[in-house]
């Protein structure tokens, strides 16, 4: 599969979560006069933050810890927040908190992820059948946790929260080709697990 | 670069499955609990005098204050809070304080286990214990009012100003954004505990880690013997 950003294609339909989020001004510009207070933001985006934290961490205990830390950082950062992509900003903070926690827990050097965008993960005719027999979404959440954290972040931001590749690249701070590679590989691992 | 890519059919299938994952509601009252902690009234006077603890305690108090207000560290009050938390044990929070869920290390070397995080208003406290010993570390946003501390304890450590009271086992360190106060830590354990503190942007931890060797080397705590 050739990964070429010059080949436009239709973005997949927004996810269920993404559609719900779009009921609010998702990814929209925020008028400086309407920048929410910390309390307003915490209340209005509680499900967004918690859902992202839960999908990344896989359990409520860690999700609560992550959201707690996110809110602290948000409160500190709101004063310097520049109106714009509010939920992108929240997502960046959340993923940073998550990855910080992973690094602390692991306490070992991280291995750079290989960028091999040309590598192809073969398709399987049995995928649909296998998925139908599984107890989703619990299985899928469990499988998400088997992904390397960087893959998991990319996949969750893309497929669960419906961020674009460009947005994810900006949020995570890596080239767009790396984002594509991580998503491709992450999905591939999920697929392999589902069909194994 | 448009940010869109051709995707294999199987990728779309996986993406559809993930897209169907439902939103997850936080536990009832969780957000409100997090909002209980209002902006710190920087420099608020904390009263009470407490004799130096015989127990070794590291207390971490963190404030979420947004501003860079000047903060007068009240050593006596922090020491009292530390001792009160120790006496309260793990069963109940001291009066006026609430359990607070913050990301603090579960364990600090050499063997201090986190027993609880506490908060009153925006003053947060993480308490650690090792056997009969306990340790607290206090972190506050803002700039330190150095005039509030006896000048003889002020030191310069690798670009950071610090204040040290070896007898009372109190160390105050000012970083670019926050003030850290460690109470009751035996000098023998200081290096290990500081080395075990986490790095977490954008807090002081990373900066503290970066200078930990110099800090430990210059604090000059007396031997515990």
Coordinates of N, CA, C and O in Angstrom, one line a residue, chain A residues 1 3-5 7-9 11 15-17 20-21 38-39 42-43 46-48 50-51 54-55 60-61 64-65 67-69 71-73 75-76 79 97 100-101 104 107 121-123 127-128 131 136-137 140 144 155 158-160 165-166 176 180 184 187-188 190-191 194, chain B residues 1-8 10-27 30-40 62-68 100-103 114 122 124 139 141 177-178 195-203 205 209:
Chain A
X1 N 0.8 -1.2 0.0 CA 0.0 0.0 0.0 C 0.9 1.2 0.0 O 1.8 1.4 0.8
X3 N 1.6 4.9 0.8 CA 1.1 6.0 1.6 C 1.5 7.3 1.0 O 2.6 7.7 1.0
X4 N 0.6 8.0 0.4 CA 0.9 9.2 -0.3 C -0.2 10.2 0.1 O -1.3 10.1 -0.3
X5 N 0.3 11.2 0.8 CA -0.6 12.2 1.3 C -1.2 13.0 0.2 O -2.2 13.8 0.4
X7 N -2.8 11.8 -2.3 CA -3.9 11.1 -2.8 C -5.1 11.4 -1.9 O -5.2 10.7 -0.8
X8 N -5.9 12.3 -2.2 CA -7.0 12.5 -1.3 C -8.1 11.4 -1.4 O -8.3 10.8 -2.4
X9 N -8.7 11.1 -0.3 CA -9.8 10.2 -0.3 C -10.8 10.7 0.7 O -10.5 11.6 1.5
X11 N -12.7 11.0 3.9 CA -12.6 10.6 5.3 C -13.7 9.8 5.7 O -14.9 10.0 5.3
X15 N -17.2 9.0 13.9 CA -17.6 7.9 14.7 C -18.8 8.3 15.5 O -19.2 9.4 15.6
X16 N -19.3 7.3 16.3 CA -20.5 7.6 17.1 C -20.1 8.6 18.1 O -20.9 9.6 18.4
X17 N -19.0 8.5 18.7 CA -18.5 9.4 19.7 C -18.3 10.8 19.0 O -18.7 11.8 19.5
X20 N -21.5 12.6 18.3 CA -22.0 13.2 19.6 C -21.2 14.5 19.9 O -21.8 15.5 20.3
X21 N -19.9 14.4 19.8 CA -19.1 15.6 20.1 C -19.4 16.7 19.2 O -19.3 17.9 19.6
X38 N -12.4 27.1 33.9 CA -12.0 25.8 34.1 C -13.1 24.9 34.5 O -13.3 23.8 34.1
X39 N -14.0 25.5 35.4 CA -15.1 24.7 35.9 C -16.1 24.4 34.7 O -16.6 23.3 34.6
X42 N -14.6 21.7 32.5 CA -14.6 20.4 33.1 C -16.0 19.8 33.0 O -16.2 18.6 32.8
X43 N -17.0 20.6 33.2 CA -18.4 20.1 33.2 C -18.8 19.8 31.8 O -19.5 18.8 31.5
X46 N -16.7 16.7 30.3 CA -16.4 15.6 31.2 C -16.4 14.2 30.5 O -15.5 13.4 30.6
X47 N -17.5 14.1 29.6 CA -17.6 12.8 28.9 C -16.5 12.6 27.9 O -15.9 11.6 27.6
X48 N -16.2 13.7 27.2 CA -15.1 13.7 26.2 C -13.8 13.3 26.9 O -13.1 12.4 26.4
X50 N -13.2 11.9 29.8 CA -13.3 10.6 30.5 C -13.3 9.5 29.4 O -12.6 8.5 29.6
X51 N -14.0 9.7 28.4 CA -14.0 8.7 27.3 C -12.6 8.5 26.7 O -12.2 7.3 26.5
X54 N -10.4 6.8 29.3 CA -10.8 5.4 29.5 C -10.3 4.5 28.3 O -9.8 3.4 28.4
X55 N -10.5 5.1 27.1 CA -10.1 4.3 25.9 C -8.6 4.1 25.8 O -8.1 3.1 25.3
X60 N -11.2 2.3 34.8 CA -11.7 3.5 35.4 C -10.8 4.2 36.4 O -10.7 5.4 36.5
X61 N -10.0 3.4 37.1 CA -9.1 3.9 38.1 C -8.1 4.9 37.4 O -7.9 6.0 37.8
X64 N -9.7 8.0 35.8 CA -9.9 9.1 36.8 C -8.6 9.8 37.1 O -8.6 11.0 37.2
X65 N -7.6 9.1 37.3 CA -6.3 9.7 37.6 C -5.9 10.6 36.4 O -5.4 11.7 36.6
X67 N -7.8 12.0 34.1 CA -8.7 13.2 34.0 C -8.4 14.2 35.1 O -8.3 15.4 34.8
X68 N -8.1 13.7 36.3 CA -7.7 14.6 37.4 C -6.5 15.4 37.0 O -6.5 16.6 37.2
X69 N -5.5 14.8 36.5 CA -4.3 15.5 36.1 C -4.5 16.4 34.9 O -4.0 17.5 34.9
X71 N -7.2 18.0 34.3 CA -7.9 19.2 34.7 C -7.0 20.1 35.4 O -7.1 21.4 35.3
X72 N -6.0 19.6 36.1 CA -5.0 20.5 36.8 C -4.2 21.2 35.7 O -4.0 22.4 35.8
X73 N -3.8 20.5 34.7 CA -3.1 21.1 33.6 C -3.9 22.1 32.9 O -3.4 23.2 32.4
X75 N -6.4 23.9 34.0 CA -6.6 25.1 34.9 C -5.3 26.0 34.8 O -5.4 27.2 34.7
X76 N -4.2 25.3 34.8 CA -3.0 26.1 34.7 C -2.8 26.7 33.3 O -2.3 27.8 33.1
X79 N -5.1 30.1 31.1 CA -4.8 31.5 31.0 C -4.0 31.8 29.8 O -4.1 32.9 29.2
X97 N -0.7 13.3 29.2 CA -0.8 12.8 30.5 C -0.7 11.3 30.5 O 0.0 10.6 31.3
X100 N 2.8 10.2 29.6 CA 3.7 10.4 30.7 C 3.6 9.3 31.7 O 4.5 8.8 32.3
X101 N 2.3 8.9 32.0 CA 2.1 7.8 32.9 C 2.7 6.5 32.5 O 3.3 5.8 33.2
X104 N 6.4 6.7 33.0 CA 6.7 6.5 34.4 C 6.6 5.0 34.8 O 7.4 4.5 35.6
X107 N 9.4 2.9 33.0 CA 10.8 3.2 33.5 C 11.9 2.5 32.7 O 12.8 2.0 33.2
X121 N -0.3 -4.8 5.4 CA -0.8 -5.9 6.2 C -2.0 -6.5 5.3 O -2.9 -5.8 5.0
X122 N -1.8 -7.7 5.0 CA -2.7 -8.4 4.1 C -4.1 -8.5 4.7 O -4.4 -8.5 5.9
X123 N -5.1 -8.5 3.8 CA -6.5 -8.5 4.2 C -6.9 -10.0 4.5 O -6.1 -10.9 4.2
X127 N -12.5 -11.7 8.4 CA -12.6 -10.7 9.5 C -14.0 -10.4 9.9 O -14.3 -10.4 11.1
X128 N -14.9 -10.3 9.0 CA -16.2 -9.9 9.4 C -16.9 -11.1 10.2 O -17.6 -10.8 11.2
X131 N -15.4 -11.1 13.7 CA -15.8 -10.0 14.5 C -17.3 -10.2 15.0 O -17.6 -9.9 16.1
X136 N -18.1 -7.7 21.3 CA -17.7 -6.3 21.2 C -18.6 -5.4 22.0 O -19.8 -5.8 22.1
X137 N -18.2 -4.3 22.6 CA -16.9 -3.7 22.4 C -15.9 -4.0 23.5 O -14.8 -3.5 23.5
X140 N -12.9 -5.4 22.0 CA -12.1 -4.4 21.3 C -11.4 -3.5 22.2 O -10.2 -3.1 22.0
X144 N -7.4 -3.0 22.4 CA -6.8 -1.7 22.3 C -5.6 -1.6 23.2 O -4.5 -1.0 22.9
X155 N -4.6 5.5 17.0 CA -5.9 4.8 16.6 C -7.1 5.4 17.3 O -8.1 5.6 16.7
X158 N -8.0 8.8 15.9 CA -8.5 8.7 14.6 C -9.9 8.0 14.5 O -10.8 8.6 14.0
X159 N -10.0 6.8 15.1 CA -11.2 6.0 14.9 C -12.2 6.2 15.9 O -13.4 6.1 15.6
X160 N -11.8 6.6 17.1 CA -12.8 6.8 18.2 C -13.3 8.2 18.2 O -14.5 8.5 18.4
X165 N -5.9 13.0 10.1 CA -4.5 12.7 10.2 C -3.7 14.0 10.5 O -2.8 13.9 11.3
X166 N -4.1 15.0 9.9 CA -3.4 16.3 10.1 C -3.5 16.7 11.6 O -2.6 17.2 12.2
X176 N 3.0 13.6 9.6 CA 1.7 13.0 9.3 C 1.9 11.5 8.8 O 1.0 10.7 9.0
X180 N 0.1 8.2 10.0 CA -0.6 7.2 9.2 C 0.0 5.8 9.4 O -0.8 4.8 9.5
X184 N -2.2 2.6 10.7 CA -2.2 1.5 9.9 C -1.8 0.2 10.6 O -2.4 -0.8 10.6
X187 N -4.2 -0.6 13.5 CA -5.4 -1.3 13.0 C -5.0 -2.8 12.6 O -5.8 -3.7 12.8
X188 N -3.9 -2.9 12.0 CA -3.5 -4.2 11.6 C -3.3 -5.2 12.7 O -3.7 -6.3 12.6
X190 N -4.9 -5.0 15.6 CA -6.2 -5.3 16.0 C -6.9 -6.3 15.2 O -7.6 -7.3 15.6
X191 N -6.7 -6.2 13.9 CA -7.3 -7.1 12.9 C -6.7 -8.5 13.1 O -7.4 -9.5 13.1
X194 N -8.2 -10.0 16.2 CA -9.6 -10.3 16.0 C -9.7 -11.6 15.2 O -10.7 -12.4 15.4
Chain B
X1 N 0.1 18.1 1.3 CA -0.3 17.1 2.2 C -1.7 17.3 2.7 O -2.0 18.3 3.4
X2 N -2.6 16.5 2.4 CA -4.0 16.8 2.7 C -4.4 16.2 4.0 O -5.4 16.5 4.6
X3 N -3.7 15.2 4.5 CA -4.1 14.6 5.8 C -5.1 13.5 5.6 O -5.7 12.9 6.5
X4 N -5.4 13.1 4.4 CA -6.2 12.0 4.1 C -5.4 10.9 3.3 O -4.5 11.3 2.6
X5 N -5.8 9.7 3.4 CA -5.0 8.6 2.8 C -6.0 7.6 2.3 O -7.1 7.4 2.8
X6 N -5.5 6.9 1.3 CA -6.3 5.7 0.9 C -6.1 4.6 2.0 O -5.1 4.5 2.6
X7 N -7.2 4.0 2.2 CA -7.2 2.9 3.3 C -7.7 1.6 2.7 O -8.5 1.6 1.8
X8 N -7.1 0.6 3.2 CA -7.5 -0.8 2.8 C -8.9 -1.0 3.3 O -9.3 -0.5 4.4
X10 N -10.1 -3.5 4.9 CA -10.1 -4.1 6.3 C -9.9 -3.0 7.3 O -10.3 -3.1 8.4
X11 N -9.1 -2.0 6.9 CA -8.9 -0.8 7.8 C -10.2 -0.1 8.1 O -10.5 0.3 9.2
X12 N -11.0 0.0 7.1 CA -12.3 0.7 7.3 C -13.2 -0.1 8.2 O -13.9 0.4 9.0
X13 N -13.0 -1.4 8.1 CA -13.8 -2.3 9.0 C -13.4 -2.1 10.5 O -14.2 -2.0 11.4
X14 N -12.1 -2.1 10.7 CA -11.6 -1.9 12.0 C -12.0 -0.5 12.5 O -12.4 -0.4 13.7
X15 N -11.9 0.4 11.6 CA -12.2 1.8 12.0 C -13.7 1.9 12.4 O -14.1 2.6 13.4
X16 N -14.5 1.2 11.7 CA -16.0 1.2 12.0 C -16.3 0.6 13.3 O -17.1 1.1 14.1
X17 N -15.5 -0.5 13.6 CA -15.7 -1.1 15.0 C -15.3 -0.2 16.1 O -16.0 0.0 17.1
X18 N -14.2 0.5 15.9 CA -13.7 1.4 16.9 C -14.7 2.6 17.0 O -14.9 3.1 18.1
X19 N -15.2 3.0 15.9 CA -16.1 4.2 15.9 C -17.4 3.9 16.6 O -18.0 4.8 17.1
X20 N -17.7 2.6 16.7 CA -18.9 2.3 17.4 C -18.8 2.1 18.9 O -19.7 1.9 19.7
X21 N -17.5 2.3 19.4 CA -17.3 2.2 20.9 C -18.1 3.4 21.5 O -18.0 4.5 21.1
X22 N -18.8 3.1 22.5 CA -19.6 4.1 23.2 C -18.8 5.1 24.0 O -17.7 4.8 24.4
X23 N -19.4 6.3 24.2 CA -18.8 7.2 25.2 C -18.8 6.6 26.6 O -19.7 5.7 26.9
X24 N -17.9 7.0 27.4 CA -17.9 6.5 28.8 C -18.1 7.6 29.8 O -17.4 8.6 29.7
X25 N -19.1 7.4 30.6 CA -19.4 8.5 31.6 C -18.5 8.3 32.8 O -18.3 7.2 33.2
X26 N -18.1 9.4 33.3 CA -17.3 9.4 34.5 C -18.2 9.0 35.7 O -19.4 9.2 35.6
X27 N -17.7 8.4 36.7 CA -18.5 8.0 37.9 C -19.2 9.2 38.4 O -18.8 10.4 38.3
X30 N -17.7 12.5 40.2 CA -16.3 12.6 40.0 C -15.8 14.0 39.6 O -14.9 14.6 40.2
X31 N -16.5 14.5 38.6 CA -16.1 15.9 38.1 C -16.3 16.9 39.2 O -15.5 17.8 39.5
X32 N -17.5 16.8 39.9 CA -17.7 17.8 40.9 C -16.7 17.7 42.1 O -16.3 18.7 42.6
X33 N -16.3 16.5 42.3 CA -15.2 16.3 43.3 C -13.9 17.0 42.9 O -13.3 17.6 43.7
X34 N -13.6 16.9 41.6 CA -12.4 17.5 41.1 C -12.5 19.0 41.2 O -11.6 19.7 41.3
X35 N -13.8 19.5 41.0 CA -14.0 20.9 41.0 C -14.1 21.5 42.4 O -14.2 22.7 42.6
X36 N -14.0 20.7 43.4 CA -14.1 21.2 44.8 C -12.9 22.1 45.1 O -12.9 22.8 46.1
X37 N -11.9 22.0 44.4 CA -10.6 22.7 44.7 C -10.6 24.0 44.0 O -10.2 24.0 42.8
X38 N -10.9 25.0 44.6 CA -11.0 26.4 44.1 C -9.6 27.0 44.0 O -8.7 26.5 44.7
X39 N -9.4 28.1 43.2 CA -8.1 28.7 43.2 C -7.6 29.1 44.5 O -8.3 29.5 45.4
X40 N -6.3 28.8 44.7 CA -5.7 29.1 46.0 C -5.6 30.6 46.3 O -5.4 31.4 45.4
X62 N 0.4 20.3 46.7 CA 0.4 21.0 45.4 C -0.8 21.8 45.3 O -1.9 21.5 45.7
X63 N -0.7 23.0 44.7 CA -1.8 23.8 44.5 C -2.0 23.9 43.0 O -1.1 23.8 42.2
X64 N -3.2 24.1 42.6 CA -3.5 24.3 41.2 C -3.7 25.7 40.8 O -4.3 26.0 39.8
X65 N -3.2 26.6 41.6 CA -3.4 28.0 41.3 C -2.9 28.4 39.9 O -1.8 27.9 39.5
X66 N -3.7 29.2 39.2 CA -3.3 29.5 37.9 C -2.3 30.6 37.8 O -1.3 30.6 37.0
X67 N -2.4 31.5 38.7 CA -1.5 32.7 38.7 C -0.1 32.4 39.2 O 0.2 31.4 39.7
X68 N 0.7 33.5 39.2 CA 2.0 33.4 39.7 C 2.1 34.3 40.9 O 3.0 35.2 41.0
X100 N -8.0 13.5 47.7 CA -7.8 14.2 46.4 C -7.0 13.2 45.5 O -6.0 12.7 45.9
X101 N -7.5 13.0 44.4 CA -6.9 12.1 43.5 C -6.0 12.9 42.6 O -6.4 13.6 41.7
X102 N -4.7 12.8 42.8 CA -3.7 13.4 42.0 C -2.7 12.4 41.5 O -2.6 11.3 42.2
X103 N -2.0 12.7 40.5 CA -1.0 11.7 40.0 C 0.3 11.9 40.7 O 1.0 12.9 40.5
X114 N 3.0 5.5 49.1 CA 2.0 6.6 49.2 C 0.8 6.0 50.0 O 0.3 4.9 49.7
X122 N -7.3 24.5 47.7 CA -6.4 24.1 46.6 C -5.1 23.6 47.1 O -4.1 23.5 46.3
X124 N -3.0 20.8 48.1 CA -3.0 19.3 48.0 C -1.8 18.7 48.7 O -0.7 19.3 48.8
X139 N 3.8 21.2 47.1 CA 4.1 21.9 45.8 C 3.0 23.0 45.6 O 1.8 22.7 45.6
X141 N 1.9 26.5 43.2 CA 2.2 27.3 42.1 C 2.4 28.7 42.6 O 1.9 29.1 43.7
X177 N 8.1 27.7 38.1 CA 6.7 27.9 38.2 C 6.1 27.5 39.6 O 5.0 27.9 39.9
X178 N 6.8 26.7 40.4 CA 6.3 26.2 41.6 C 7.2 26.2 42.7 O 8.4 26.4 42.6
X195 N 15.4 11.4 43.8 CA 15.6 10.7 42.6 C 14.4 9.9 42.1 O 14.2 9.7 40.9
X196 N 13.5 9.6 43.0 CA 12.3 8.9 42.6 C 11.1 9.7 42.2 O 10.1 9.2 41.8
X197 N 11.3 11.0 42.4 CA 10.2 11.9 42.0 C 10.0 11.8 40.5 O 11.0 11.7 39.8
X198 N 8.8 11.8 40.0 CA 8.5 11.7 38.6 C 8.8 12.9 37.8 O 8.9 14.0 38.3
X199 N 9.0 12.7 36.5 CA 9.0 13.8 35.6 C 7.6 13.9 34.9 O 7.1 12.9 34.4
X200 N 7.1 15.1 35.0 CA 5.7 15.2 34.5 C 5.6 16.7 34.0 O 5.6 17.6 34.8
X201 N 5.6 16.8 32.7 CA 5.4 18.2 32.2 C 4.0 18.6 32.5 O 3.1 17.8 32.5
X202 N 3.7 19.9 32.8 CA 4.7 20.9 32.8 C 5.1 21.3 34.2 O 5.3 22.4 34.5
X203 N 5.2 20.3 35.1 CA 5.4 20.6 36.5 C 6.9 20.8 36.8 O 7.7 20.7 35.9
X205 N 8.6 18.7 38.3 CA 9.3 17.5 38.5 C 10.5 17.3 37.5 O 11.6 16.8 37.9
X209 N 14.2 16.9 38.6 CA 15.1 15.7 38.2 C 16.4 16.2 37.6 O 17.4 15.6 37.9

